[in-house]
Short mmCIF file of C-alpha atoms in Angstrom, two decimals:
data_model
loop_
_atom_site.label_atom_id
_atom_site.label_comp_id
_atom_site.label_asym_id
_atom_site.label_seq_id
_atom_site.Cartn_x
_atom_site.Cartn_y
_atom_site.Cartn_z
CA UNK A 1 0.00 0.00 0.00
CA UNK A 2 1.28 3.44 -0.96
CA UNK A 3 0.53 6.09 1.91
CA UNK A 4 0.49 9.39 2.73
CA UNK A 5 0.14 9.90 6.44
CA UNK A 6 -0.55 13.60 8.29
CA UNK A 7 -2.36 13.13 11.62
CA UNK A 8 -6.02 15.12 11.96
CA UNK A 9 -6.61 15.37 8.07
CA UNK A 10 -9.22 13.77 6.63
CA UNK A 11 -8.51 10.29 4.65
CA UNK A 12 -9.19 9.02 1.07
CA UNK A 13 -8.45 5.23 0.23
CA UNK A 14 -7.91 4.54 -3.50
CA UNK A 15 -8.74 0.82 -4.44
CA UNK A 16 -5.92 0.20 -6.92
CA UNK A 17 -2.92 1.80 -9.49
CA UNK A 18 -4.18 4.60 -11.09
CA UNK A 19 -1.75 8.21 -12.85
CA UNK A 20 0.23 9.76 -9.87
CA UNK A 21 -1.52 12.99 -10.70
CA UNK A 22 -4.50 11.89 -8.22
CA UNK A 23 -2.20 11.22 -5.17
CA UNK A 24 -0.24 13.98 -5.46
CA UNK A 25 -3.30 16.42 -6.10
CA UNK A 26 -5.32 14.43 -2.47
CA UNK A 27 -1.84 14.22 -0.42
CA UNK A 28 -1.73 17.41 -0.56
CA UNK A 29 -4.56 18.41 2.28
CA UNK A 30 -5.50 14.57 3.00
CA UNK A 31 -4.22 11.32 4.19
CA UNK A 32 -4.43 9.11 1.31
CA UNK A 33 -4.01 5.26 1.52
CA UNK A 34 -3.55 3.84 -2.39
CA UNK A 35 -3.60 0.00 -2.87
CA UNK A 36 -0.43 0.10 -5.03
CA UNK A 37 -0.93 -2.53 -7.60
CA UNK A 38 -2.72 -3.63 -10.70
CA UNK A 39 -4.81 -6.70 -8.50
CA UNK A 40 -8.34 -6.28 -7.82
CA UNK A 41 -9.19 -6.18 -4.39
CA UNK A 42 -11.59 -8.08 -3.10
CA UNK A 43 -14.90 -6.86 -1.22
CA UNK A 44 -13.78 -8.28 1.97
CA UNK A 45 -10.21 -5.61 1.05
CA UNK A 46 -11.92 -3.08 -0.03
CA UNK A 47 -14.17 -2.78 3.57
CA UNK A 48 -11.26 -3.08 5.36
CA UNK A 49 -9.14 -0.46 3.19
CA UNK A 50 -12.01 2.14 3.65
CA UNK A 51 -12.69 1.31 7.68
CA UNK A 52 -12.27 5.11 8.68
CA UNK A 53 -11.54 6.50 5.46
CA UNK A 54 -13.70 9.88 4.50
CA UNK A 55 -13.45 8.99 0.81
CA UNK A 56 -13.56 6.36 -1.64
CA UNK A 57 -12.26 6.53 -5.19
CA UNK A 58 -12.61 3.26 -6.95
CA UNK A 59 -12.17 1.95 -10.26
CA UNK A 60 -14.60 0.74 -12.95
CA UNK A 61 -13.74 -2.48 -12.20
CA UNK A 62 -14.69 -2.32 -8.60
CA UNK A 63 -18.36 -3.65 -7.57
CA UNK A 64 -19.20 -1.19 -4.70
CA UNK A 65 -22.40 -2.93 -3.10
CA UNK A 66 -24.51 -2.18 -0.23
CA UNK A 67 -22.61 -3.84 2.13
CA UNK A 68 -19.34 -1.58 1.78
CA UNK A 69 -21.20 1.21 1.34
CA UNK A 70 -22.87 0.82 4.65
CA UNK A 71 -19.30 -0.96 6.43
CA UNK A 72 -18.27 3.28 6.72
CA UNK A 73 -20.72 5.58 8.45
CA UNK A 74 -17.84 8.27 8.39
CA UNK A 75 -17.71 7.81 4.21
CA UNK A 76 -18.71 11.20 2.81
CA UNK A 77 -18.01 10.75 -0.88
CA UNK A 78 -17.46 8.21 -3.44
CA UNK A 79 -15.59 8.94 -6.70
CA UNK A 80 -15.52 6.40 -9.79
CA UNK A 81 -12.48 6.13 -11.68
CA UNK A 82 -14.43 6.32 -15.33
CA UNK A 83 -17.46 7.62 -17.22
CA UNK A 84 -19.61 4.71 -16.59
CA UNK A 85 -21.16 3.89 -12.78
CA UNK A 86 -23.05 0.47 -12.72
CA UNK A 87 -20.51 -0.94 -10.34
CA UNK A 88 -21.88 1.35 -7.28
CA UNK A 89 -24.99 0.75 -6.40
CA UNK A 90 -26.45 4.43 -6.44
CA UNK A 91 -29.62 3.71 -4.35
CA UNK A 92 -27.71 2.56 -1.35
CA UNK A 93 -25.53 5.60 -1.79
CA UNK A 94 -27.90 8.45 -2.16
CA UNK A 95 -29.87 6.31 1.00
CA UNK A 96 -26.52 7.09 3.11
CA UNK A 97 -26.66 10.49 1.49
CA UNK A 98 -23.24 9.85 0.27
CA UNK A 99 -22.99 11.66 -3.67
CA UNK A 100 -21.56 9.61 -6.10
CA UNK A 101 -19.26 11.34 -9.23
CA UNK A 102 -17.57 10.22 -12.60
CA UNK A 103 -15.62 11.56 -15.14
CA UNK A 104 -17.06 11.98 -18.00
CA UNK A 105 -16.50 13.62 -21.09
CA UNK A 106 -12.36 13.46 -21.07
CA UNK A 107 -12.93 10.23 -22.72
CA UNK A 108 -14.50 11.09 -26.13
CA UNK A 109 -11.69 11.28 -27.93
CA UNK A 110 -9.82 8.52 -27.03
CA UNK A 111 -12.75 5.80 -27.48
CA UNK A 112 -13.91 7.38 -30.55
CA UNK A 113 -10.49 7.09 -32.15
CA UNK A 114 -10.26 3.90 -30.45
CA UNK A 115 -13.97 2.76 -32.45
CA UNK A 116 -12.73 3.79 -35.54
CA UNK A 117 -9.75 1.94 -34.83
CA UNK A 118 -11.88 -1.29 -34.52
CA UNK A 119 -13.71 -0.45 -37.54
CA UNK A 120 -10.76 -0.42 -40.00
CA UNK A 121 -8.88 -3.15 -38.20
CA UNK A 122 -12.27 -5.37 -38.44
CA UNK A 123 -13.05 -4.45 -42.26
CA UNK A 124 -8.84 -4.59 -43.24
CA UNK A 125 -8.55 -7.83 -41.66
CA UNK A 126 -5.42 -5.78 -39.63
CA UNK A 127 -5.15 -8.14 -36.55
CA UNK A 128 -5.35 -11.41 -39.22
CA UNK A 129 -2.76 -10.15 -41.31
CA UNK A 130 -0.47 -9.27 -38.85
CA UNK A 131 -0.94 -12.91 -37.51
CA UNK A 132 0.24 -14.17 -41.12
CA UNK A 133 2.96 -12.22 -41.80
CA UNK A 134 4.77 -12.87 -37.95
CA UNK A 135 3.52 -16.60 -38.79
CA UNK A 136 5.93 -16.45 -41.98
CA UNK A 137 3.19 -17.28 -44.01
CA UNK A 138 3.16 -14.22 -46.67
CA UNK A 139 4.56 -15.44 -49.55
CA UNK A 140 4.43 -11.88 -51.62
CA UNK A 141 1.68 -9.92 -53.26
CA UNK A 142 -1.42 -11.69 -54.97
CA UNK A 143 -4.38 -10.32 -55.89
CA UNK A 144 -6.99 -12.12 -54.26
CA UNK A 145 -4.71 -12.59 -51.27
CA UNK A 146 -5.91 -11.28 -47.80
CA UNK A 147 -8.46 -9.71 -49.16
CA UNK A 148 -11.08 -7.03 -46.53
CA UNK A 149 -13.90 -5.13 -47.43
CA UNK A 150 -13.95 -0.90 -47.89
CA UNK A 151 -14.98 1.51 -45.17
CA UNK A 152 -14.71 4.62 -47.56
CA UNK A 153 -18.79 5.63 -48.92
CA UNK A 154 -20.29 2.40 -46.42
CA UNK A 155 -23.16 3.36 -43.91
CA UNK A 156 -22.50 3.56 -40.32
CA UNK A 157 -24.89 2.78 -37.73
CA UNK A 158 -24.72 4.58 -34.37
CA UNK A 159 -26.32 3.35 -31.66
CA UNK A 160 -26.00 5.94 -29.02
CA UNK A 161 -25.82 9.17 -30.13
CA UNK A 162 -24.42 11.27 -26.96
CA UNK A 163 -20.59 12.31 -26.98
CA UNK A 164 -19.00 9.56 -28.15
CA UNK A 165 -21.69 8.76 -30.79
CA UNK A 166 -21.10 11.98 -31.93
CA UNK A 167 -17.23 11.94 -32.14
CA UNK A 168 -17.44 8.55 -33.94
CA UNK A 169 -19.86 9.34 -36.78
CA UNK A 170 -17.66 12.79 -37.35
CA UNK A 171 -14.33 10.53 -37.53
CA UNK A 172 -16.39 8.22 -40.38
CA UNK A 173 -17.52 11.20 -42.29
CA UNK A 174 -13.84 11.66 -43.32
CA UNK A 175 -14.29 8.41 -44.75
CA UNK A 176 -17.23 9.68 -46.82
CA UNK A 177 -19.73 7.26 -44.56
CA UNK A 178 -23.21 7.46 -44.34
CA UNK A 179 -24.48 7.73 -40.92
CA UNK A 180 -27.44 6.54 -39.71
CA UNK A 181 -28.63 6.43 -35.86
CA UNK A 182 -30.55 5.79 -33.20
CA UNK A 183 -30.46 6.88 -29.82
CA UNK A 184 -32.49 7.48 -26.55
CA UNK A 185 -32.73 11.42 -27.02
CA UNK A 186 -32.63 12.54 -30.92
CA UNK A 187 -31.02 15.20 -32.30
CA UNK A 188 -33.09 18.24 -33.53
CA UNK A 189 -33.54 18.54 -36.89
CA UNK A 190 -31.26 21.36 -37.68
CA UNK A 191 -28.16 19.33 -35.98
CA UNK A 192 -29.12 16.08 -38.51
CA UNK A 193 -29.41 18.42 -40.98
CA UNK A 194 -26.04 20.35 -40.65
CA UNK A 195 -23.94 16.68 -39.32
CA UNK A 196 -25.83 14.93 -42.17
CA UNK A 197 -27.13 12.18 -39.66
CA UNK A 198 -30.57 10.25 -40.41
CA UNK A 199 -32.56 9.46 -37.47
CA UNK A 200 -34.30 5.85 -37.80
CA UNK A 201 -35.30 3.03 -35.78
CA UNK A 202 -33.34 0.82 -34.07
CA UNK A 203 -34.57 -2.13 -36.44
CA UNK A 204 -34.15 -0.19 -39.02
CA UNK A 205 -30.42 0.86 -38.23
CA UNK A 206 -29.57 -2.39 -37.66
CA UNK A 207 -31.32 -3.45 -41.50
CA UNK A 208 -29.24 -0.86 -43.51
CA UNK A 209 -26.11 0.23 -41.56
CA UNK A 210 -22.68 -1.87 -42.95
CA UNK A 211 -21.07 -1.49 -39.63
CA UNK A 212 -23.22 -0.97 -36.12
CA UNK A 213 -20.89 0.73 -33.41
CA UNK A 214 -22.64 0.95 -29.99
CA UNK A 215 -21.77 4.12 -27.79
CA UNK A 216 -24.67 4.23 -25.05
CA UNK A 217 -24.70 3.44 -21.38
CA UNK A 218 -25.64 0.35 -20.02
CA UNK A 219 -28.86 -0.09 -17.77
CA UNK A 220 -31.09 -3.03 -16.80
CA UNK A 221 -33.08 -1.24 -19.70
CA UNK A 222 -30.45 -1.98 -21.81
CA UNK A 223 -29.19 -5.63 -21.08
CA UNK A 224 -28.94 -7.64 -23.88
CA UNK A 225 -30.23 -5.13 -26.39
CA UNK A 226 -28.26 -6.64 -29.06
CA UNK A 227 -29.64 -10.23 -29.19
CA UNK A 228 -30.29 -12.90 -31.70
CA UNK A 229 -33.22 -11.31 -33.09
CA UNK A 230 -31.09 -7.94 -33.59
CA UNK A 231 -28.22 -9.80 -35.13
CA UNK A 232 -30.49 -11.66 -37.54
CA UNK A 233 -31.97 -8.05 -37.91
CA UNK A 234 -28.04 -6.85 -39.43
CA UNK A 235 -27.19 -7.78 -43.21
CA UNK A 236 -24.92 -11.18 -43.63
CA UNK A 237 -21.85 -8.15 -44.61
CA UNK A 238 -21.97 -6.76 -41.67
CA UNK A 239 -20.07 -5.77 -38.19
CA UNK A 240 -20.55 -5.19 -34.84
CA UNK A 241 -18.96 -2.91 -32.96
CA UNK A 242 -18.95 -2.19 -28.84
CA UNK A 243 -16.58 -0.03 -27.15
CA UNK A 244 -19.57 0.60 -24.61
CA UNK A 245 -20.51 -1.82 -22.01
CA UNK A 246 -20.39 -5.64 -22.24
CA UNK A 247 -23.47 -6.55 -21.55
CA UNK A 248 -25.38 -5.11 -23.90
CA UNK A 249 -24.67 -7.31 -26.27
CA UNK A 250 -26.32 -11.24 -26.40
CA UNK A 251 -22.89 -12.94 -26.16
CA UNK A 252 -24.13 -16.33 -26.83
CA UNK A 253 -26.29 -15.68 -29.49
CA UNK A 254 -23.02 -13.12 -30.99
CA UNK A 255 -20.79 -16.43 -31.17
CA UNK A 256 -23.87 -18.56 -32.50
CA UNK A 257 -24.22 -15.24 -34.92
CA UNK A 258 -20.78 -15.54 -35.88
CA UNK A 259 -20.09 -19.14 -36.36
CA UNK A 260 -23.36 -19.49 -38.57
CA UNK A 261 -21.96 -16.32 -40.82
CA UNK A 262 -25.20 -14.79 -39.56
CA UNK A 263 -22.80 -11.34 -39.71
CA UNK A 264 -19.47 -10.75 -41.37
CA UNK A 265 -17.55 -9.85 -37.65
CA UNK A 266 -17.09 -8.01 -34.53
CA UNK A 267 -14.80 -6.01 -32.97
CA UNK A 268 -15.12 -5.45 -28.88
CA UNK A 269 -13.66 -3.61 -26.55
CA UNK A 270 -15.86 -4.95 -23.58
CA UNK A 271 -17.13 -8.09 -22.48
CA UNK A 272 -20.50 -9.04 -20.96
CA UNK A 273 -18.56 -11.29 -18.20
CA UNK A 274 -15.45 -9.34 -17.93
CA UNK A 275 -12.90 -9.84 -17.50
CA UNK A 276 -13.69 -13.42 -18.37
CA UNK A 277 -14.92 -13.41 -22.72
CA UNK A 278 -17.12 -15.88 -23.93
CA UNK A 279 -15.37 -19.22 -24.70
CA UNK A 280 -15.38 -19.43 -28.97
CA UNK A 281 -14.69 -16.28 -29.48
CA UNK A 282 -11.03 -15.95 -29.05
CA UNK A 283 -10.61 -18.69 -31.88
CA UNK A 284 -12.65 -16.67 -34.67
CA UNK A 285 -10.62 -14.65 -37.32
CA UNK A 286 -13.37 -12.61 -38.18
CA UNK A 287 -13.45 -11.02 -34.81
CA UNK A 288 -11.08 -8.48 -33.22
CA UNK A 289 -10.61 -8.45 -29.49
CA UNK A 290 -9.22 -5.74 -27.01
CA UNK A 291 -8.49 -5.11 -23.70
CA UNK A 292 -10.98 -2.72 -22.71
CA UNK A 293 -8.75 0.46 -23.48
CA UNK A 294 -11.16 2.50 -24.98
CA UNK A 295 -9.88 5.42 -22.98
CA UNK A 296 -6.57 3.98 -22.12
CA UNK A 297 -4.04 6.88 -23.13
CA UNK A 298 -2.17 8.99 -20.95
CA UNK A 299 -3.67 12.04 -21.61
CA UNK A 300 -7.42 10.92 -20.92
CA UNK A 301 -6.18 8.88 -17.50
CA UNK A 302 -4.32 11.77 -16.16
CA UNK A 303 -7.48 13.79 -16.95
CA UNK A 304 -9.75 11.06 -15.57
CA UNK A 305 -7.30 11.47 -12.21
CA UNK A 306 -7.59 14.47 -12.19
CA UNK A 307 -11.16 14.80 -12.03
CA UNK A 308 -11.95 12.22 -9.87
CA UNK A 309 -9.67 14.22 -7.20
CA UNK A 310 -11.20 16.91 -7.86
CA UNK A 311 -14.42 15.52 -6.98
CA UNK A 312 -13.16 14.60 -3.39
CA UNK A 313 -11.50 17.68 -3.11
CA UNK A 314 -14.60 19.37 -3.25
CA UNK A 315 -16.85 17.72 -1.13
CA UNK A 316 -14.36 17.11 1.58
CA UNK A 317 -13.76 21.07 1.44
CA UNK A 318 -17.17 21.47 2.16
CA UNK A 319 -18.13 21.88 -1.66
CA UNK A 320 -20.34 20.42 -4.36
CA UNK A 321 -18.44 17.78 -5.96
CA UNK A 322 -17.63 18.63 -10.19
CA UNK A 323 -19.57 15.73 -11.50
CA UNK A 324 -22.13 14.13 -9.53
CA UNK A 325 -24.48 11.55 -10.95
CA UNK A 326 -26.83 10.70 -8.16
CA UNK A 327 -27.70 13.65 -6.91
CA UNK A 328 -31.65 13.23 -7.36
CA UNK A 329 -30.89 10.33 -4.63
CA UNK A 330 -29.45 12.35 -1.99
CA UNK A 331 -31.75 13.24 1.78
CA UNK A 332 -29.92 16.75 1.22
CA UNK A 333 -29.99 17.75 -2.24
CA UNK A 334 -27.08 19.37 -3.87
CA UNK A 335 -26.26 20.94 -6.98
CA UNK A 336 -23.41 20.31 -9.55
CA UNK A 337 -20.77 22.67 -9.16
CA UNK A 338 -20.32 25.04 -12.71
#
């Protein structure tokens, strides 16, 4: 465990390894107690890591339940170490009017560029030829060899069109894509008009759109929205793409999807069991796995530190924390500070 002890100041416990900006911005006023390494902790760790802390920041891969939540009657604020928050469990938190923040936004860049990424390396055949060629197996230039399928003047079909949807469908419009989309809250009309985006249903994005890249958050609303009716819904040429969350894709019924040539591919960035991946997978060429690292570049970690400081910062100052997501939860309601 890295530490940072000064008696009477308030203390912050940080669950695992994350930039050295965050210590060094807490140490400054606070006692901060890091768990120094890239192991998970377990829940049984993590309550006794946080026994008379004042803060908690934890990372995305962290499942903060009800019963750590309510192991620290002195915790006064609880920062997650990414965008996404479905590994705290918000009711309990806003019941122990603790707030709960993120950090969004800094990551908009670095998964769109990561999506596009996917997309060429999934239509290129990128991660299969580089296989080959380290395999010894080119032989020299053929013109049916290796052969992938053009991005440039395809249609791509955005599910999800917040931040990241948005970044995405502006990196394929350099490619001269079509984009098509669906999403929770549409655009107005004057936005589709001036991004040239077409609003249609989900079924319908799914029918014409040559690659589908999800980009929303993940809810019990959510689960499983791609399934085996959706992926019989796609056309035989196409791909799947999800840098979002896991689970909303059908796992199962992707591999059965896959091994019947029901779609072309997939790329993913997450897993519905992560860190575990669905057994078949891993031993299809026409699929392109990653290690969730969506956002994984120094720049947007060091900004993600920073923010999640921040956050605790705040509210152990006596403030309103930056970016708080469950403030509608909260016995004394607070407000987002500008």
């Amino acid at each position: 465990m890295k530490r940072c002890d000064h008696s009477k100041k308030k203390k912050v416990f940080i669950t695992g390894r994350i930039p050295s900006l965050a210590y060094e911005l807490l140490s400054k006023d606070f006692e901060v107690n890091m768990h120094d390494d890239l192991r998970l902790l377990s829940k049984e760790e993590i309550i006794s890591g946080l026994e008379g802390k004042d803060a908690l920041l934890c990372l995305l891969s962290d499942t903060i339940d009800k019963d750590i939540i309510a192991a620290n009657p002195q915790l006064k604020v609880i920062a997650n170490y990414g965008a996404g928050y479905n590994n705290i469990n918000i009711a309990a938190a806003g019941e122990a009017n603790i707030p709960v923040t993120n950090t969004p936004d800094v990551s908009t860049d670095a998964t769109a560029d990561l999506t596009f990424g996917l997309i060429l390396a999934i239509a290129r055949r990128i991660v299969e030829g580089d296989k080959e060629t380290r395999a010894g197996r080119f032989k020299g230039w053929a013109p049916l060899y290796h052969l992938g399928v053009d991005v440039t003047g395809k249609t791509l079909g955005v599910i999800g069109m917040g931040n990241i949807g948005q970044a995405i469908a502006r990196r394929a419009k350099g490619f001269d894509m079509k984009i098509v989309y669906t999403s929770r809250t549409r655009l107005s009309v004057r936005q589709e008009r001036e991004l040239g985006f077409t609003y249609m249903s989900l079924e319908d994005v799914l029918k014409t759109a040559d690659f589908v890249s999800l980009s929303l958050s993940y809810s019990s609303a959510t689960h499983h929205m791609i399934g085996a009716k959706e992926l019989e819904a796609m056309k035989p040429s196409a791909y799947l793409i999800n840098t979002a969350r896991g689970a909303l894709v059908d796992e199962k019924a992707l591999l059965k999807a896959l091994e019947n040539k029901t779609i072309a591919g997939a790329a993913l960035d997450v897993y519905e069991f992560e860190p575990q991946i669905t057994e078949g997978l891993q031993k299809l060429d026409q699929v392109v796995l990653t290690p969730h690292i969506g956002n994984a570049t120094v720049e947007t970690r060091d900004a993600m530190a920073a923010i999640a400081a921040e956050n605790i910062i705040a509210v152990l100052k006596g403030k309103a924390p930056l970016t708080c997501v469950n403030a509608n939860h909260l016995k004394n309601r607070i407000m987002t500070a500008k």
